[in-house]
PDB file of C-alpha atoms in Angstrom:
ATOM      1  CA  MET A 165      10.621  -1.180  -1.236  1.00  0.00           C
ATOM      2  CA  PRO A 166       8.669   1.927  -2.300  1.00  0.00           C
ATOM      3  CA  CYS A 167       7.461   1.757   1.506  1.00  0.00           C
ATOM      4  CA  ARG A 168      11.438   1.665   2.457  1.00  0.00           C
ATOM      5  CA  ALA A 169      11.969   4.770   0.478  1.00  0.00           C
ATOM      6  CA  HIS A 170       9.261   6.455   1.427  1.00  0.00           C
ATOM      7  CA  LEU A 171      10.412   5.939   5.059  1.00  0.00           C
ATOM      8  CA  SER A 172      14.064   6.489   4.343  1.00  0.00           C
ATOM      9  CA  GLN A 173      12.724  10.203   2.897  1.00  0.00           C
ATOM     10  CA  LEU A 174      11.062  10.639   6.329  1.00  0.00           C
ATOM     11  CA  ARG A 175      14.422   9.538   7.980  1.00  0.00           C
ATOM     12  CA  GLN A 176      15.991  12.059   5.734  1.00  0.00           C
ATOM     13  CA  GLN A 177      14.046  14.998   7.000  1.00  0.00           C
ATOM     14  CA  LYS A 178      14.651  13.359  10.606  1.00  0.00           C
ATOM     15  CA  GLU A 179      15.959  16.782  12.654  1.00  0.00           C
ATOM     16  CA  LYS A 180      12.434  18.866  10.704  1.00  0.00           C
ATOM     17  CA  VAL A 181      10.384  15.676  12.068  1.00  0.00           C
ATOM     18  CA  SER A 182      11.700  16.651  15.554  1.00  0.00           C
ATOM     19  CA  ARG A 183      12.004  20.318  15.363  1.00  0.00           C
ATOM     20  CA  LEU A 184       7.860  20.254  14.398  1.00  0.00           C
ATOM     21  CA  GLY A 185       7.425  18.079  17.325  1.00  0.00           C
ATOM     22  CA  ILE A 186       6.379  15.009  15.255  1.00  0.00           C
ATOM     23  CA  GLU A 187       6.077  11.837  16.679  1.00  0.00           C
ATOM     24  CA  VAL A 188       6.763   8.716  14.397  1.00  0.00           C
ATOM     25  CA  VAL A 189       5.068   5.605  14.556  1.00  0.00           C
ATOM     26  CA  VAL A 190       5.578   3.366  12.153  1.00  0.00           C
ATOM     27  CA  VAL A 191       2.430   0.210  12.320  1.00  0.00           C
ATOM     28  CA  SER A 192       3.197  -3.717  10.339  1.00  0.00           C
ATOM     29  CA  PHE A 193       1.012  -6.655  10.476  1.00  0.00           C
ATOM     30  CA  GLU A 194       4.396  -8.889  10.328  1.00  0.00           C
ATOM     31  CA  ASP A 195       5.311 -11.235  13.276  1.00  0.00           C
ATOM     32  CA  GLU A 196       7.989  -9.501  15.625  1.00  0.00           C
ATOM     33  CA  GLU A 197      11.036 -11.388  13.944  1.00  0.00           C
ATOM     34  CA  HIS A 198      10.550  -9.825  10.401  1.00  0.00           C
ATOM     35  CA  ALA A 199       9.403  -6.339  12.123  1.00  0.00           C
ATOM     36  CA  LEU A 200      12.279  -5.940  14.301  1.00  0.00           C
ATOM     37  CA  ASN A 201      14.302  -7.229  11.443  1.00  0.00           C
ATOM     38  CA  TYR A 202      12.934  -4.141   9.023  1.00  0.00           C
ATOM     39  CA  GLN A 203      13.172  -1.836  11.540  1.00  0.00           C
ATOM     40  CA  ARG A 204      17.012  -2.601  12.144  1.00  0.00           C
ATOM     41  CA  GLU A 205      18.128  -2.959   8.501  1.00  0.00           C
ATOM     42  CA  GLU A 206      16.134   0.596   7.741  1.00  0.00           C
ATOM     43  CA  ASN A 207      18.393   2.372  10.814  1.00  0.00           C
ATOM     44  CA  LEU A 208      14.419   3.740  12.276  1.00  0.00           C
ATOM     45  CA  GLU A 209      14.997   4.858  15.405  1.00  0.00           C
ATOM     46  CA  TRP A 210      10.605   5.035  15.582  1.00  0.00           C
ATOM     47  CA  PRO A 211       8.980   2.548  17.386  1.00  0.00           C
ATOM     48  CA  VAL A 212       7.391  -0.280  15.464  1.00  0.00           C
ATOM     49  CA  ILE A 213       3.908  -1.369  16.541  1.00  0.00           C
ATOM     50  CA  ILE A 214       3.113  -5.077  15.533  1.00  0.00           C
ATOM     51  CA  ASP A 215      -0.619  -4.590  14.367  1.00  0.00           C
ATOM     52  CA  LYS A 216      -0.704  -8.706  13.397  1.00  0.00           C
ATOM     53  CA  SER A 217      -4.825  -8.387  13.619  1.00  0.00           C
ATOM     54  CA  ARG A 218      -4.512  -5.507  11.671  1.00  0.00           C
ATOM     55  CA  GLU A 219      -7.304  -3.417  13.772  1.00  0.00           C
ATOM     56  CA  PHE A 220      -5.396  -0.444  12.624  1.00  0.00           C
ATOM     57  CA  TYR A 221      -5.348  -0.788   8.797  1.00  0.00           C
ATOM     58  CA  ASN A 222      -9.343  -1.986   9.365  1.00  0.00           C
ATOM     59  CA  TYR A 223     -10.521   0.953  11.460  1.00  0.00           C
ATOM     60  CA  PHE A 224      -8.559   3.636   8.900  1.00  0.00           C
ATOM     61  CA  GLY A 225      -9.443   1.774   6.019  1.00  0.00           C
ATOM     62  CA  LEU A 226      -6.360   0.439   4.466  1.00  0.00           C
ATOM     63  CA  THR A 227      -7.677  -2.779   3.326  1.00  0.00           C
ATOM     64  CA  ARG A 228      -6.482  -5.689   0.327  1.00  0.00           C
ATOM     65  CA  ALA A 229      -5.349  -4.326  -3.092  1.00  0.00           C
ATOM     66  CA  GLY A 230      -6.531  -5.593  -5.850  1.00  0.00           C
ATOM     67  CA  PHE A 231      -3.822  -7.240  -8.895  1.00  0.00           C
ATOM     68  CA  TRP A 232      -3.633  -3.943 -10.831  1.00  0.00           C
ATOM     69  CA  ASP A 233      -2.946  -1.814  -7.816  1.00  0.00           C
ATOM     70  CA  ILE A 234      -0.313  -4.038  -6.808  1.00  0.00           C
ATOM     71  CA  TRP A 235       1.425  -5.129  -9.797  1.00  0.00           C
ATOM     72  CA  GLY A 236       0.468  -1.847 -12.229  1.00  0.00           C
ATOM     73  CA  PHE A 237       2.216   0.136 -14.424  1.00  0.00           C
ATOM     74  CA  ALA A 238       3.238   2.836 -11.291  1.00  0.00           C
ATOM     75  CA  THR A 239       4.538  -0.219  -9.163  1.00  0.00           C
ATOM     76  CA  TRP A 240       6.793  -0.760 -11.908  1.00  0.00           C
ATOM     77  CA  ARG A 241       7.926   2.662 -12.966  1.00  0.00           C
ATOM     78  CA  ALA A 242       8.311   2.577  -8.873  1.00  0.00           C
ATOM     79  CA  TYR A 243      10.327  -0.220  -8.342  1.00  0.00           C
ATOM     80  CA  LEU A 244      12.503   0.772 -11.488  1.00  0.00           C
ATOM     81  CA  ARG A 245      13.823   3.942 -10.223  1.00  0.00           C
ATOM     82  CA  GLU A 246      15.155   2.391  -6.932  1.00  0.00           C
ATOM     83  CA  MET A 247      16.693  -0.129  -8.697  1.00  0.00           C
ATOM     84  CA  LEU A 248      18.900   2.697 -10.413  1.00  0.00           C
ATOM     85  CA  LYS A 249      19.589   4.245  -7.087  1.00  0.00           C
ATOM     86  CA  GLY A 250      20.695   1.131  -6.429  1.00  0.00           C
ATOM     87  CA  ASN A 251      18.629   0.180  -4.102  1.00  0.00           C
ATOM     88  CA  MET A 252      17.214  -3.756  -5.347  1.00  0.00           C
ATOM     89  CA  PRO A 253      14.037  -5.037  -4.730  1.00  0.00           C
ATOM     90  CA  LYS A 254      13.746  -7.950  -1.308  1.00  0.00           C
ATOM     91  CA  MET A 255      11.494 -11.007  -1.576  1.00  0.00           C
ATOM     92  CA  THR A 256       9.175 -10.381   1.139  1.00  0.00           C
ATOM     93  CA  LYS A 257       7.042 -13.104   2.945  1.00  0.00           C
ATOM     94  CA  GLY A 258       4.316 -10.822   3.966  1.00  0.00           C
ATOM     95  CA  ASP A 259       0.904 -10.108   2.176  1.00  0.00           C
ATOM     96  CA  VAL A 260       2.190  -8.384  -0.839  1.00  0.00           C
ATOM     97  CA  HIS A 261      -2.279  -7.220  -0.959  1.00  0.00           C
ATOM     98  CA  GLN A 262      -2.285  -5.214   2.018  1.00  0.00           C
ATOM     99  CA  ARG A 263      -2.420  -1.730   1.557  1.00  0.00           C
ATOM    100  CA  GLY A 264      -0.234   0.798   3.434  1.00  0.00           C
ATOM    101  CA  GLY A 265      -0.944   4.180   3.975  1.00  0.00           C
ATOM    102  CA  ASP A 266       0.006   7.585   5.899  1.00  0.00           C
ATOM    103  CA  VAL A 267      -1.891   8.852   8.942  1.00  0.00           C
ATOM    104  CA  LEU A 268      -1.712  12.058  10.396  1.00  0.00           C
ATOM    105  CA  ILE A 269      -3.135  12.643  13.825  1.00  0.00           C
ATOM    106  CA  ASP A 270      -2.546  16.068  15.640  1.00  0.00           C
ATOM    107  CA  PRO A 271      -2.137  16.146  19.704  1.00  0.00           C
ATOM    108  CA  GLN A 272      -5.926  16.581  19.964  1.00  0.00           C
ATOM    109  CA  GLY A 273      -5.986  13.167  18.273  1.00  0.00           C
ATOM    110  CA  MET A 274      -7.581  14.334  15.751  1.00  0.00           C
ATOM    111  CA  VAL A 275      -6.502  13.028  11.911  1.00  0.00           C
ATOM    112  CA  ARG A 276      -5.254  15.402   9.987  1.00  0.00           C
ATOM    113  CA  LEU A 277      -4.104  13.523   7.233  1.00  0.00           C
ATOM    114  CA  HIS A 278      -5.445  10.285   6.075  1.00  0.00           C
ATOM    115  CA  HIS A 279      -3.554   8.707   2.767  1.00  0.00           C
ATOM    116  CA  ILE A 280      -4.735   5.612   1.734  1.00  0.00           C
ATOM    117  CA  SER A 281      -2.391   3.955  -0.636  1.00  0.00           C
ATOM    118  CA  LYS A 282      -3.828   2.824  -3.813  1.00  0.00           C
ATOM    119  CA  GLY A 283      -0.758   0.557  -4.022  1.00  0.00           C
ATOM    120  CA  PRO A 284       2.980   0.148  -2.730  1.00  0.00           C
ATOM    121  CA  ALA A 285       4.305   3.525  -5.529  1.00  0.00           C
ATOM    122  CA  ASP A 286       0.929   5.718  -4.531  1.00  0.00           C
ATOM    123  CA  ARG A 287       2.902   7.640  -0.835  1.00  0.00           C
ATOM    124  CA  PRO A 288       2.365  11.139  -0.353  1.00  0.00           C
ATOM    125  CA  ASP A 289       5.341  13.414  -0.517  1.00  0.00           C
ATOM    126  CA  VAL A 290       7.225  13.569   3.025  1.00  0.00           C
ATOM    127  CA  ASN A 291       8.073  17.381   2.119  1.00  0.00           C
ATOM    128  CA  ALA A 292       4.502  18.302   1.857  1.00  0.00           C
ATOM    129  CA  ILE A 293       3.124  16.050   4.921  1.00  0.00           C
ATOM    130  CA  LEU A 294       6.078  18.346   6.958  1.00  0.00           C
ATOM    131  CA  GLU A 295       4.822  21.710   4.996  1.00  0.00           C
ATOM    132  CA  ILE A 296       1.736  20.979   5.797  1.00  0.00           C
ATOM    133  CA  VAL A 297       2.617  20.343   9.570  1.00  0.00           C
ATOM    134  CA  GLU A 298       4.797  23.767   9.402  1.00  0.00           C
ATOM    135  CA  LYS A 299       1.987  26.116   8.270  1.00  0.00           C
ATOM    136  CA  GLU A 300      -0.112  24.779  10.338  1.00  0.00           C
ATOM    137  CA  LYS A 301      -2.378  23.699   7.519  1.00  0.00           C
ATOM    138  CA  ILE A 302      -3.165  20.395   9.156  1.00  0.00           C
ATOM    139  CA  THR A 303      -7.327  21.090   9.293  1.00  0.00           C
ATOM    140  CA  GLU A 304      -9.548  18.876   7.045  1.00  0.00           C
ATOM    141  CA  MET A 305      -8.030  18.942   3.779  1.00  0.00           C
ATOM    142  CA  SER A 306      -9.996  19.182   0.527  1.00  0.00           C
ATOM    143  CA  PRO A 307      -9.906  15.989  -1.941  1.00  0.00           C
ATOM    144  CA  GLU A 308      -8.126  17.982  -4.221  1.00  0.00           C
ATOM    145  CA  GLU A 309      -5.031  19.109  -1.623  1.00  0.00           C
ATOM    146  CA  LEU A 310      -4.993  15.673  -0.386  1.00  0.00           C
ATOM    147  CA  ARG A 311      -4.024  15.215  -4.591  1.00  0.00           C
ATOM    148  CA  LYS A 312      -1.943  17.372  -4.580  1.00  0.00           C
ATOM    149  CA  LEU A 313       0.529  15.475  -1.725  1.00  0.00           C
ATOM    150  CA  ARG A 314       0.928  12.658  -3.979  1.00  0.00           C
ATOM    151  CA  ASN A 315       3.693  11.997  -6.239  1.00  0.00           C
TER     152      ASN A 315
END
């Protein structure tokens, strides 16, 4: 559900994303049916790429998360926050231990933001990502700058 919330925040900034020339691609390791249902349920206009072999995930170091990464306090807090907004969790058939992340690649193919989520609740702030692009500060970022992006 925090992943859905992250994409929802990005979707709410759709006009700004478009104005900045950002092309969003959602990558999923799920099967085609699940990915298309997800795309439909979340009203995503962006393409969804299915990576069942997880080559993309492995290439960017998005490995499996441990038990406490998935079921720790930050995750429970994020789920509670979403439930208080009326967003009830849905049972997943997928691999809950697969880490997610955010990767920002510039037009020249350079990775400008590489965030590996520690767990479901660990996502960079969408407004901070857009601000980086807007101010053209999409150069290599220090670990301190990356920490500032996290909620």
